[in-house]
Short mmCIF file of C-alpha atoms in Angstrom, two decimals:
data_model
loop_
_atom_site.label_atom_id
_atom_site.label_comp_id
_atom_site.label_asym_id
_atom_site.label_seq_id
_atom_site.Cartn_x
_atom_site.Cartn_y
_atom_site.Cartn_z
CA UNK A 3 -16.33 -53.18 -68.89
CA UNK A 4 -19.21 -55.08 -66.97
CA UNK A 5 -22.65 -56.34 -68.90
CA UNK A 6 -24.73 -53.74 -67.64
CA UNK A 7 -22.28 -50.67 -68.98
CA UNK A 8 -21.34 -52.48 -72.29
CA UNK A 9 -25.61 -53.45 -73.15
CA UNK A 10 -26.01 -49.74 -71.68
CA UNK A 11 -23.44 -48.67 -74.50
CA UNK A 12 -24.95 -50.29 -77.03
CA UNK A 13 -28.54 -49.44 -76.37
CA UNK A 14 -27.71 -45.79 -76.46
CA UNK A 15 -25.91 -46.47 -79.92
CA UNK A 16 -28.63 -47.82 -81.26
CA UNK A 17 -31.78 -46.89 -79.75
CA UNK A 18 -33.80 -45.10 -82.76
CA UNK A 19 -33.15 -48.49 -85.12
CA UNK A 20 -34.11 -51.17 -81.69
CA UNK A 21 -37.01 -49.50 -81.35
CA UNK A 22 -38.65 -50.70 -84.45
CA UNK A 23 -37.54 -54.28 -83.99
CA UNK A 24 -40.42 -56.70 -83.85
CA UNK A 25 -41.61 -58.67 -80.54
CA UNK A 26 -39.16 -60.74 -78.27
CA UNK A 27 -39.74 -64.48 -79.24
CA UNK A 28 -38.07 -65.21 -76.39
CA UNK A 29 -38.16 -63.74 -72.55
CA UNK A 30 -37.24 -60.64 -72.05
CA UNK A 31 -34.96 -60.12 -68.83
CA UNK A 32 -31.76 -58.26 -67.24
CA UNK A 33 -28.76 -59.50 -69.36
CA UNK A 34 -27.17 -61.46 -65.81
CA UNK A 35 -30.59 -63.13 -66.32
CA UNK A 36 -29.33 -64.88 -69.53
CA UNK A 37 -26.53 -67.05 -69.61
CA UNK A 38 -25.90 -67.21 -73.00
CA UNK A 39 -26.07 -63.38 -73.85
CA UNK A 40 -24.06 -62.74 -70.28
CA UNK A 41 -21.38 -65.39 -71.57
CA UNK A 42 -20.78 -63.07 -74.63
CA UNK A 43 -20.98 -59.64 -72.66
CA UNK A 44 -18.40 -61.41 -70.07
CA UNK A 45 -15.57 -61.83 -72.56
CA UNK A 46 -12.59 -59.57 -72.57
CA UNK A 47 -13.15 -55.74 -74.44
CA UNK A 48 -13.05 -55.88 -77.41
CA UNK A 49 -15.98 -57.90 -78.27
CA UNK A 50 -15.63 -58.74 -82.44
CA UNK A 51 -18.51 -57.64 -84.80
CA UNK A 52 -20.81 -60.58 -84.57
CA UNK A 53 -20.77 -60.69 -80.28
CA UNK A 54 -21.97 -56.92 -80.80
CA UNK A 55 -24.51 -57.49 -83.08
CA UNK A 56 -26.27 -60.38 -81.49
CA UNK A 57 -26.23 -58.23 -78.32
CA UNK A 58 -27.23 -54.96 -80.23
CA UNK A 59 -30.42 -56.98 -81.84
CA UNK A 60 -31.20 -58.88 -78.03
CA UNK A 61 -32.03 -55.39 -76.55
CA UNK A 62 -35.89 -55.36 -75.75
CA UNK A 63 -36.48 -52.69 -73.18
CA UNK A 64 -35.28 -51.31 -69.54
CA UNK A 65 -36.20 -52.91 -65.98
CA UNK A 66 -36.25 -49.09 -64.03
CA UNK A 67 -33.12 -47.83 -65.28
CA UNK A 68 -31.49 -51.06 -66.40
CA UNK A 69 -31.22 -52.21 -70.18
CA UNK A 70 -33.07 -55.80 -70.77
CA UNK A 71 -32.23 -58.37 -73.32
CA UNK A 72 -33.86 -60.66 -74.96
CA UNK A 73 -33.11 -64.35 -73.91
CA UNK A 74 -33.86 -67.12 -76.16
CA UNK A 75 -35.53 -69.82 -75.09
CA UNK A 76 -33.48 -72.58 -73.31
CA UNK A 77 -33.14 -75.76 -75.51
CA UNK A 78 -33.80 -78.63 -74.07
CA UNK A 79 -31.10 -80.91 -72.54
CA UNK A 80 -29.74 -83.91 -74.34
CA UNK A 81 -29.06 -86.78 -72.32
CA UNK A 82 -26.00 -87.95 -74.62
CA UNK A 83 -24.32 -84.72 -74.03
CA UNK A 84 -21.12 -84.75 -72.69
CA UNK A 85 -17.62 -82.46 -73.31
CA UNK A 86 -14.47 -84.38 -74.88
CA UNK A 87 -11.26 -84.21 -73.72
CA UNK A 88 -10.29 -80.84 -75.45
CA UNK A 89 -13.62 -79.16 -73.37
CA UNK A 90 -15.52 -79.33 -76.61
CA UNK A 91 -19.39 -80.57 -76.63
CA UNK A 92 -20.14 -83.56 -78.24
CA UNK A 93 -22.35 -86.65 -77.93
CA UNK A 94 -21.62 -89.89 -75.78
CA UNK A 95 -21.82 -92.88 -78.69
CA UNK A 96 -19.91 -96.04 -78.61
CA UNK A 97 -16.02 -95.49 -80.08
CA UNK A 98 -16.81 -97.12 -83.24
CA UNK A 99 -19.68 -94.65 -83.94
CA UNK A 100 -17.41 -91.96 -83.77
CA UNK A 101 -15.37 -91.12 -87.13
CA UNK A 102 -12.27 -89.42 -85.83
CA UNK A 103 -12.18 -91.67 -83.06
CA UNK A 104 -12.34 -94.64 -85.32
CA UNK A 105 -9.32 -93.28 -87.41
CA UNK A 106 -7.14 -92.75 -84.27
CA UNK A 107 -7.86 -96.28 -83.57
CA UNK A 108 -6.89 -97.70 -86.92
CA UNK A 109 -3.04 -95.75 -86.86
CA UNK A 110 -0.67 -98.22 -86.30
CA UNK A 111 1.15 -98.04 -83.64
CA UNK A 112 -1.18 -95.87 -81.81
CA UNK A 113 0.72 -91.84 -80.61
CA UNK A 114 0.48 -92.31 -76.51
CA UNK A 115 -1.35 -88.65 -77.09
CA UNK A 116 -4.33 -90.27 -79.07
CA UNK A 117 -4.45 -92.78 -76.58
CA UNK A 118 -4.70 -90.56 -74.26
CA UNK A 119 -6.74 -88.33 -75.95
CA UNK A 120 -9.46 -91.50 -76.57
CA UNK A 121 -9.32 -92.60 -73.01
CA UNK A 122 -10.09 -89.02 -71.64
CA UNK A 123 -12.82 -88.63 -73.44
CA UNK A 124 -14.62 -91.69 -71.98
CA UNK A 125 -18.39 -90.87 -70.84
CA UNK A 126 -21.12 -92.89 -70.10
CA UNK A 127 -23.22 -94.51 -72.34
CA UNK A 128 -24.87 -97.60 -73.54
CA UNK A 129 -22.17 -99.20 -75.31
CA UNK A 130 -19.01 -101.02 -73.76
CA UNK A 131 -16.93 -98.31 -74.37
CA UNK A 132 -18.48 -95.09 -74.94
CA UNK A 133 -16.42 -91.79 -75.91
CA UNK A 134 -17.94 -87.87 -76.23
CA UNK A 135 -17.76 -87.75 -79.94
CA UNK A 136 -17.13 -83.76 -80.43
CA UNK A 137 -15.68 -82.05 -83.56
CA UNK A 138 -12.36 -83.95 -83.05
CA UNK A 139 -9.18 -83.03 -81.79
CA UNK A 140 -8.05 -79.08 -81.69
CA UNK A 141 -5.44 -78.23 -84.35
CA UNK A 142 -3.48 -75.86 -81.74
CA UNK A 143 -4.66 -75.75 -78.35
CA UNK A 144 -6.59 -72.03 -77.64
CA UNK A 145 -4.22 -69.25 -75.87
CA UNK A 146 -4.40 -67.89 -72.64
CA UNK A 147 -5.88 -64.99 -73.67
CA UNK A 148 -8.77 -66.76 -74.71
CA UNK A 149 -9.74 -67.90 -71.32
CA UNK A 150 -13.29 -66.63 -71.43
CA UNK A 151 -15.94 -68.05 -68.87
CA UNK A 152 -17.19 -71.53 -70.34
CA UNK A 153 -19.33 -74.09 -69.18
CA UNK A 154 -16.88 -77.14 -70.05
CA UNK A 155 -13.97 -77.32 -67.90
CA UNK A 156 -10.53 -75.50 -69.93
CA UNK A 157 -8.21 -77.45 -71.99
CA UNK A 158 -5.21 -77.80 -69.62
CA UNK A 159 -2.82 -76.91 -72.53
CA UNK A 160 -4.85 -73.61 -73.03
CA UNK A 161 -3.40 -72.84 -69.53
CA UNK A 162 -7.03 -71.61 -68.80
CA UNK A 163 -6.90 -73.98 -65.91
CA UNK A 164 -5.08 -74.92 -62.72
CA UNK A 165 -2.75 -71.65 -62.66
CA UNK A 166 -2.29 -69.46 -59.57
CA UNK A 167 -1.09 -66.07 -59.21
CA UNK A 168 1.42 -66.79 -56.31
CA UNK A 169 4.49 -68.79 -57.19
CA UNK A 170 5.92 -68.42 -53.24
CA UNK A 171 5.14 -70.72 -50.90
CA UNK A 172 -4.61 -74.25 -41.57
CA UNK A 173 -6.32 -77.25 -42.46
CA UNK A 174 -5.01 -78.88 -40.15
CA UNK A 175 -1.46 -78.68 -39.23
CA UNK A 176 -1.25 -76.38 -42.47
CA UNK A 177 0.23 -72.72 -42.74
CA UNK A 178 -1.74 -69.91 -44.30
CA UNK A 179 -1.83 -69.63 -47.92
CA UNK A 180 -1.17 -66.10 -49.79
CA UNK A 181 -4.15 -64.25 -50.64
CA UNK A 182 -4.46 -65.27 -54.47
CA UNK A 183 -3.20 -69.00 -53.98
CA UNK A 184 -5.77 -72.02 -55.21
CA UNK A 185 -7.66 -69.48 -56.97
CA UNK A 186 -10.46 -72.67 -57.64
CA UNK A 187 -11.57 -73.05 -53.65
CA UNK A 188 -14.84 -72.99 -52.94
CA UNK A 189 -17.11 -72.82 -49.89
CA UNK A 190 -20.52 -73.50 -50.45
CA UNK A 191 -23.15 -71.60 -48.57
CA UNK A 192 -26.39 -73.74 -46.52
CA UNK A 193 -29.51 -72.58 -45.42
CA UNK A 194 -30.22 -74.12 -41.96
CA UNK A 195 -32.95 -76.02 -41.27
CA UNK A 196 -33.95 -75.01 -38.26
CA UNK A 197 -33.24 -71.24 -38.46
CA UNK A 198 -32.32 -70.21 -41.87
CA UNK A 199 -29.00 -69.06 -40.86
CA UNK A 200 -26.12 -69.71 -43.64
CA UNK A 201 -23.81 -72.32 -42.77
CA UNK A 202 -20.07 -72.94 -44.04
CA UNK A 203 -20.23 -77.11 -44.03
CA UNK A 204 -18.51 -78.03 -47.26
CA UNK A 205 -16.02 -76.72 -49.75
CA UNK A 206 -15.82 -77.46 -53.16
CA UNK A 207 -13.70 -76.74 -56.49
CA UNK A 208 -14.60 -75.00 -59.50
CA UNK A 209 -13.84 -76.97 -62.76
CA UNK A 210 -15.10 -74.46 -65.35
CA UNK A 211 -16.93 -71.27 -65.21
CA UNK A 212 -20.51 -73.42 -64.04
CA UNK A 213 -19.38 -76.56 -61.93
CA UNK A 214 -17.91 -76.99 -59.18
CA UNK A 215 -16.87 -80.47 -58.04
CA UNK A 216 -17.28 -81.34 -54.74
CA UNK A 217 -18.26 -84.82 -52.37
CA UNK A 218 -21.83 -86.03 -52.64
CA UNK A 219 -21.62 -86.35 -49.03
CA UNK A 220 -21.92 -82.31 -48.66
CA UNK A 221 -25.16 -83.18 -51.17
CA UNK A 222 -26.93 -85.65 -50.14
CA UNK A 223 -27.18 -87.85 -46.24
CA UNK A 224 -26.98 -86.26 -42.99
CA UNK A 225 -25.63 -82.94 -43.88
CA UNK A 226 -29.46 -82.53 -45.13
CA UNK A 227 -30.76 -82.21 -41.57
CA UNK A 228 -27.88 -79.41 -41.05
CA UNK A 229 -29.13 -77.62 -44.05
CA UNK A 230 -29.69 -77.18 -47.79
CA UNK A 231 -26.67 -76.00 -50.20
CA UNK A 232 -28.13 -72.69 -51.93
CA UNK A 233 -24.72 -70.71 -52.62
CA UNK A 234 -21.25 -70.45 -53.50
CA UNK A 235 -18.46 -68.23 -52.15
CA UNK A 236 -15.76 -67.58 -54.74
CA UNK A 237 -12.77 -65.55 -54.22
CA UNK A 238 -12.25 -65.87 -50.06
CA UNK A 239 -9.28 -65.68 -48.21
CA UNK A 240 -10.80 -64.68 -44.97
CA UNK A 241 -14.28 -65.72 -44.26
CA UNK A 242 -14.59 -63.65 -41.62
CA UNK A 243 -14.22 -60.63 -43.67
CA UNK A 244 -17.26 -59.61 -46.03
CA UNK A 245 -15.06 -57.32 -47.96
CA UNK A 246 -11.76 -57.23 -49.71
CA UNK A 247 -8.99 -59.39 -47.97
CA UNK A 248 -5.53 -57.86 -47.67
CA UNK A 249 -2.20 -59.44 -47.12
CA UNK A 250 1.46 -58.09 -46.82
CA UNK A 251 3.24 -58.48 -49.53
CA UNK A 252 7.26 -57.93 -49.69
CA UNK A 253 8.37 -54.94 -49.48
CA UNK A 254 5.67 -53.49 -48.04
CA UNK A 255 2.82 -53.27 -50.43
CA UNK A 256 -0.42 -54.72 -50.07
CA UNK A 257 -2.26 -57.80 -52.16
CA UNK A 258 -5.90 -57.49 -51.80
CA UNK A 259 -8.75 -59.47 -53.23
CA UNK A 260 -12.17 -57.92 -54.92
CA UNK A 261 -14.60 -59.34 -52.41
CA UNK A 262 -16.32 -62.74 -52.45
CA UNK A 263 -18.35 -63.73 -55.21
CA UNK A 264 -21.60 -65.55 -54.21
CA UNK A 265 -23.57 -67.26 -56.63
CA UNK A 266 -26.66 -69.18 -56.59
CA UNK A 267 -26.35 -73.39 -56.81
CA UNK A 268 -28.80 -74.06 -60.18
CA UNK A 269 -28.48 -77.94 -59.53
CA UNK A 270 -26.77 -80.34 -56.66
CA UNK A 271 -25.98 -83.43 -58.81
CA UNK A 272 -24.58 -86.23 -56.21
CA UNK A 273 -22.99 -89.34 -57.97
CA UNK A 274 -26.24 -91.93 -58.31
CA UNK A 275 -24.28 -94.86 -56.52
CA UNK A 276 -23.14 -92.85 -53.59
CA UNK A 277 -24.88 -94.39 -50.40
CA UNK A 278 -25.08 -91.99 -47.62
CA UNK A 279 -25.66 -95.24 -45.09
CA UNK A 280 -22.79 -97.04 -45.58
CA UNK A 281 -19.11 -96.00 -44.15
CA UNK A 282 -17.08 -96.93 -46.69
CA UNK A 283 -18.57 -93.36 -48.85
CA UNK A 284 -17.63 -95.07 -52.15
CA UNK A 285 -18.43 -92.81 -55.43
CA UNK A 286 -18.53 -90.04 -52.66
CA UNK A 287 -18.64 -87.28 -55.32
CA UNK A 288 -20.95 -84.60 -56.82
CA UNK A 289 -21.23 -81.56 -59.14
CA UNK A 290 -22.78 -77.94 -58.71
CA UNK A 291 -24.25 -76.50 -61.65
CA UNK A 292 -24.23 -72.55 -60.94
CA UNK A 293 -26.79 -70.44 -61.99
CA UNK A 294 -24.76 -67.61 -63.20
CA UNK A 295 -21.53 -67.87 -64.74
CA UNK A 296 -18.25 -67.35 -62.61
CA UNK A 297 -15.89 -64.59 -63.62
CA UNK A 298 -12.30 -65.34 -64.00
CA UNK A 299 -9.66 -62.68 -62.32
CA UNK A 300 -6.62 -63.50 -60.35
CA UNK A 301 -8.52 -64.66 -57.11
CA UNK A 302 -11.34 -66.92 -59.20
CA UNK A 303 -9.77 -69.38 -61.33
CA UNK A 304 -10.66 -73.12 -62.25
CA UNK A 305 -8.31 -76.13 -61.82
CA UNK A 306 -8.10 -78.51 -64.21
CA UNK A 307 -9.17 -81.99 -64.46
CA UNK A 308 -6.67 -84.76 -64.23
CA UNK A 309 -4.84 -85.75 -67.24
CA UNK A 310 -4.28 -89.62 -66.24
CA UNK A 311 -4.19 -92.08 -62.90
CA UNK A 312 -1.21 -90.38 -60.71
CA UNK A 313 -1.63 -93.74 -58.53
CA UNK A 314 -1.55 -95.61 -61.69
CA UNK A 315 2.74 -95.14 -61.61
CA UNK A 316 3.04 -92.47 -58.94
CA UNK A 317 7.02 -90.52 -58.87
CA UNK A 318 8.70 -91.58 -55.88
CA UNK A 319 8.43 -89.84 -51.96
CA UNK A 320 4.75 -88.28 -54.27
CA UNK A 321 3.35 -85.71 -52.16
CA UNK A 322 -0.12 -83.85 -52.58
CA UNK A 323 -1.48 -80.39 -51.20
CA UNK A 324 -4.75 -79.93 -49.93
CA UNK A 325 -6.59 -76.45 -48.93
CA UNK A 326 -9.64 -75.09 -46.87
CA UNK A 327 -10.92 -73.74 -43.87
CA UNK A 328 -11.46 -76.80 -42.27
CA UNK A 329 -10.68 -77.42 -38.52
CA UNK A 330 -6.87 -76.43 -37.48
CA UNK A 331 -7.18 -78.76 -34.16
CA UNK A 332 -8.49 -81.55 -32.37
CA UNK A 333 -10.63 -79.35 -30.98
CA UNK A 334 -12.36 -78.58 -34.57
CA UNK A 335 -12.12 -75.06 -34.63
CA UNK A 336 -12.18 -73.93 -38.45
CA UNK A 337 -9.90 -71.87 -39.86
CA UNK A 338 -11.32 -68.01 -40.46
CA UNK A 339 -8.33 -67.80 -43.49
CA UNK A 340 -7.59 -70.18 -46.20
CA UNK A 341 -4.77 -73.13 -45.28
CA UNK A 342 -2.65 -75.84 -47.37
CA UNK A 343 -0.66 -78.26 -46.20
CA UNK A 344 1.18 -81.20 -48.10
CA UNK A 345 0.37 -84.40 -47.41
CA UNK A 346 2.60 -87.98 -48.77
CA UNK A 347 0.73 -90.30 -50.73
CA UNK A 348 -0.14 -93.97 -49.41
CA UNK A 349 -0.96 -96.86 -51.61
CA UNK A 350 -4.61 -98.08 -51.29
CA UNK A 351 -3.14 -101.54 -50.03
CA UNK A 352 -1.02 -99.68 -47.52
CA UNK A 353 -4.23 -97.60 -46.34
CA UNK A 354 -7.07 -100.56 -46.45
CA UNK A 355 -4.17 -102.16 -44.18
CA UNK A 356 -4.07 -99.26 -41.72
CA UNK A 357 -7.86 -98.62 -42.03
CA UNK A 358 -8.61 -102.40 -41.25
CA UNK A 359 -6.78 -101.28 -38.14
CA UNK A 360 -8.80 -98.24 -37.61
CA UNK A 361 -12.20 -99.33 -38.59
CA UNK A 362 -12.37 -103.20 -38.71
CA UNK A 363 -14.32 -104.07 -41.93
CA UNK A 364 -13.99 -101.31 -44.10
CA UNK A 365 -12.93 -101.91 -47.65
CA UNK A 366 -11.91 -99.54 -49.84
CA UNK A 367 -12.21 -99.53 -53.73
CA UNK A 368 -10.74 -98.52 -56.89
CA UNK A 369 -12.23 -95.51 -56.89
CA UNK A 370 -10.50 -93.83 -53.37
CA UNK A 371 -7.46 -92.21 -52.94
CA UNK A 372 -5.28 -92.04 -50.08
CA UNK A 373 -2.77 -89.75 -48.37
CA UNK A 374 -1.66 -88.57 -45.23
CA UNK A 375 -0.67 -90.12 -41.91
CA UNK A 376 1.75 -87.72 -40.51
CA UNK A 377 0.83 -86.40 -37.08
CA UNK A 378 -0.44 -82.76 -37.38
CA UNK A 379 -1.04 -83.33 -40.80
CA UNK A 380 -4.45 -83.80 -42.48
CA UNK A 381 -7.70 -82.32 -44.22
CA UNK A 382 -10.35 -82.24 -41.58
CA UNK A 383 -13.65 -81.15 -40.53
CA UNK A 384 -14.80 -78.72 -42.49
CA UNK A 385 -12.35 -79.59 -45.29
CA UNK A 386 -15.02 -82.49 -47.05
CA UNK A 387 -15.46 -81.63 -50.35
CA UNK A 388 -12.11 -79.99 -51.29
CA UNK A 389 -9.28 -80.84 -53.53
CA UNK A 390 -6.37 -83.23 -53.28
CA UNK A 391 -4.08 -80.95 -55.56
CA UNK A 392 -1.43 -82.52 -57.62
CA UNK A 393 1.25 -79.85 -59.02
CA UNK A 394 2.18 -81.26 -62.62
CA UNK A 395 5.29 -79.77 -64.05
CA UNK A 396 5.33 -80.75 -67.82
CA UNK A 397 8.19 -79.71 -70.35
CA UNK A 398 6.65 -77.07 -71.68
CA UNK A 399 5.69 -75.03 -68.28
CA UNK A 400 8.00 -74.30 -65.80
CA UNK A 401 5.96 -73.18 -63.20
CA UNK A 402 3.47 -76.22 -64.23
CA UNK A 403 -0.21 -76.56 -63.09
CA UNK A 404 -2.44 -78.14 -60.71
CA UNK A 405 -5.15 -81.02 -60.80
CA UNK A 406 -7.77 -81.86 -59.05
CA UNK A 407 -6.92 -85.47 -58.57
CA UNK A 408 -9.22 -86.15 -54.99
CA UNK A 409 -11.59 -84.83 -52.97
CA UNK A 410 -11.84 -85.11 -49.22
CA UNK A 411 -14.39 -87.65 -48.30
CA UNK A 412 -13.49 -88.91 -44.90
CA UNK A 413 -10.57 -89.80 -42.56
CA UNK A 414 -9.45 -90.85 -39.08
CA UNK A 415 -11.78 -90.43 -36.06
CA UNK A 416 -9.14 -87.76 -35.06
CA UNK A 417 -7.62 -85.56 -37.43
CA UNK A 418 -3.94 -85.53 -37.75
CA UNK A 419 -2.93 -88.82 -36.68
CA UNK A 420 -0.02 -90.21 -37.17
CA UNK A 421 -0.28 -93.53 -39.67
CA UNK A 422 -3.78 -92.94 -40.32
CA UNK A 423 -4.15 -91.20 -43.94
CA UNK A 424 -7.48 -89.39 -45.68
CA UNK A 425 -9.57 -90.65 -47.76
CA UNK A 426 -10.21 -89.25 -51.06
CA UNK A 427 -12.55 -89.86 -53.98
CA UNK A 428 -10.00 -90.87 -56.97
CA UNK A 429 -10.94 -88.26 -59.44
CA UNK A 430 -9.95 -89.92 -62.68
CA UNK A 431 -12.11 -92.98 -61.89
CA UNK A 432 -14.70 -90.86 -62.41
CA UNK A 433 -13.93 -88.66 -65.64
CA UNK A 434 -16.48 -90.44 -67.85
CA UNK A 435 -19.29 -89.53 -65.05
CA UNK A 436 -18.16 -85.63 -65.09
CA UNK A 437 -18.01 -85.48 -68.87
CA UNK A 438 -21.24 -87.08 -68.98
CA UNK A 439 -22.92 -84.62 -66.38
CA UNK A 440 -21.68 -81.40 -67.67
CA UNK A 441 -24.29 -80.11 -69.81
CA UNK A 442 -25.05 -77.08 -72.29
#
C-alpha cells in the first residue's frame, strides 16, 4: 500500500477525533513532503501500533483531494554525526571516549570481528583515532525482512545490501546485463547550461535509501560548464525507454521493470581534497544526499559498503565487475541498455608503472584502485562515477554479495587498451569520510 492510500485510510478512520486536535507545531505538507513520516508510511503492511498512531495524530488537513501531515520541524544537523559499522547513528569521539569501544579494546587477545568491527567504524574527528560511538554492537544482525528504506547504508549481514535478483550471468567490451542485475546503478540527471536540456554524464551507486556514492569529478570541475546534477534515475535498464523495460526470460516469459524512479539531488557533497586541476583526481569521490527516500523492490536495491581492503591480500587471478551505460567503442557511443564486464585486478605498483608509461609524471596514491588492461575491456566514457563491484562469497551465503569497493575516476586516453588499466577511487580508504558525511 503506497503513503497516500495508507494516510488516506487512516484519515477516514479517524476523521471526527483529528478534527479536534490542536494546531500543527510543525509544517503542514503532503506526507512525500516529510521524510520522517514517509519513512514510516514506506515500510512493509503491516505497520505495528505505534507507526499508526504517530501517523493517525500527524494528519492536519487535505492539499485538493490529498491528505496532509504534519511534519515536525527538522533538527538541526550535528557535525559529530556519523553511522557505525552496524548502520547505527552515533557520534564521532576519539576510541577512548567511547565505552563499548574501550571494552573491546581491553579483551585480550582481541576477536578479528571486534577488530574489525572498531576499524569500520572509523570517522573523522579531532582525535588521532576517532570511531562513531553508536549504541554498540547489534546482538543478532536485523533480517531480511526488515529491509525498510534507511538513511545509513544496511548492515551487510542483514542481507539488506548488495543482493541482486538475477543469479545467471556494454561498457565497453561488456555484454548486456539482465533486466534486474546491479539493482544499486545509478544515472544521475544534469540540467545543461546552455539549454536546460537533461544530460546523462555520470552514474553513481546507491549506498542506502538517501546516498548515493559517486566521483566528485561528476560534482565538482569541468563537468560544471556541461551542467548541474539535479536528479537521479533509479531502476533503468534501457534509457531509452521512459517506461517499463522488458527482457526475455527462459522459457518464454517476460521480466519487466516498474519504470525509472527519478528523484531530486537534496545535496552534492564532493570529497573537500579533491582538486579538479590536477590529473592525478586523487580523493576523486562524492556523495548525493536525495531528497526523498528511495524505495526498495527487485530493480532498486543498495550495495553494500566494503567490509575490509580487498588490495590489502587480494585471492589470486582477483577479478572485478563493473556496470553502466558508458561508451561501448572507441568511437564513444553510450550504451542505450545497462552493461558489465569483468575486469582483472592490477597492483598499484604494476599500474603507476604502466601509467608512468602512459602519462609521464603521474603518481598515484593509496587511495586509487586499479584494474583492467585487457583490450576491449574497460569502464569508459560515460561510466565515471560507477562501481568497481567485488562479489564476496562468505560461509554463510552461497550466492554471496557485492561491494562497492571503487569507483570509476579515470583511465587510458583510449578505452579498452590493452596493458593500460582504470583508475578507481579505493573505497575503503575512504570509509571514515562516508560515515562521517552521512547524516540524520
Amino acid at each position: 500500500m503506497t503513503p497516500l492510500i495508507l494516510i488516506s485510510a487512516f484519515v477516514t478512520s479517524y476523521m471526527c477525533y483529528v478534527q479536534g486536535q490542536s494546531t500543527c507545531n510543525g509544517q503542514c505538507v503532503v506526507i512525500k513532503q516529510c521524510p520522517a513520516l514517509n519513512e514510516i508510511a514506506s515500510k512493509p503492511p503491516p505497520l505495528n501500533q505505534k507507526d499508526l498512531e504517530t501517523l493517525r495524530k500527524a494528519y492536519c488537513g487535505y492539499q485538493g483531494n490529498i491528505p496532509k501531515v504534519c511534519c515536525p520541524p527538522k533538527p538541526a544537523v550535528d557535525d559529530n554525526a556519523c553511522i557505525d559499522a552496524d548502520g547505527q547513528f552515533g557520534k564521532c569521539v576519539g576510541v577512548y571516549s567511547c565505552p563499548h569501544m574501550v571494552k573491546l579494546l581491553t579483551e585480550t587477545p582481541i576477536a578479528p570481528e571486534n577488530y574489525n568491527y572498531i576499524q569500520n567504524s572509523r570517522c573523522e574527528g579531532k582525535d588521532n583515532y576517532n570511531v562513531c560511538c553508536g549504541p554498540g554492537r547489534l546482538a543478532t544482525p536485523s533480517t531480511p525482512t526488515d529491509c525498510a528504506p534507511t538513511i545509513a547504508p544496511p548492515d551487510r549481514n542483514s542481507e539488506c545490501c548488495g543482493r541482486e535478483g538475477s543469479q545467471g550471468n556494454r561498457i565497453f567490451g561488456g555484454n548486456a546485463t539482465y533486466v534486474d542485475q546491479y539493482p544499486w546503478l545509478t544515472l544521475i540527471e544534469y540540467r545543461g547550461r546552455s539549454d536546460d536540456r537533461i544530460k546523462l554524464l555520470c552514474g553513481a551507486s546507491l549506498i542506502s535509501s538517501k546516498f548515493a556514492l559517486t566521483a566528485a569529478h561528476c560534482l565538482v570541475g569541468p563537468v560544471q560548464s556541461i551542467g548541474t546534477p539535479i536528479n537521479v534515475r533509479l531502476g533503468e535498464y534501457d534509457k531509452s525507454n521512459d517506461g517499463p523495460d522488458c527482457v526475455l526470460t527462459e522459457g518464454q516469459g517476460k521480466d519487466c521493470t516498474n519504470g525509472v524512479t527519478i528523484i531530486p539531488i537534496e545535496k552534492s557533497i564532493p570529497h573537500p581534497m579533491y582538486d579538479p586541476r590536477s590529473s592525478a583526481k586523487r580523493h576523486d569521490i562524492g556523495l548525493l544526499r536525495l531528497k526523498d527516500f528511495a524505495p526498495y523492490d527487485d530493480f532498486i536495491r543498495p550495495i553494500c559498503l566494503p567490509s575490509s581492503d580487498i588490495t590489502a591480500n587480494p585471492p589470486d587471478k582477483l577479478r572485478l565487475l563493473t556496470a553502466g551505460w558508458g561508451a561501448t567503442d572507441e568511437r564513444h557511443s553510450d550504451s542505450a541498455i545497462k552493461l558489465h564486464v569483468a575486469l582483472p585486478y592490477v597492483t598499484l605498483q604494476q599500474c603507476q608503472s604502466l601509467y608512468s608509461m602512459e602519462r609521464g609524471s603521474l603518481q598515484l596514491s593509496q587511495g586509487q584502485m586499479c584494474a583492467g588492461g585487457e583490450k576491449g575491456k574497460d569502464s569508459c566514457k560515460g561510466d565515471s562515477g560507477g562501481p568497481l563491484m567485488y562479489e564476496n562469497r562468505s560461509e554463510r551465503s552461497l550466492s554471496g554479495y557485492f561491494e562497492i569497493v571503487g569507483v570509476v575516476s579515470f583511465g587510458p586516453r583510449i578505452c579498452g587498451q590493452e596493458k593500460i588499466p582504470g583508475v578507481y577511487t579505493k573505497v575503503s580508504e575512504y570509509l571514515s569520510w562516508i560515515r562521517s558525511n552521512i547524516k540524520p
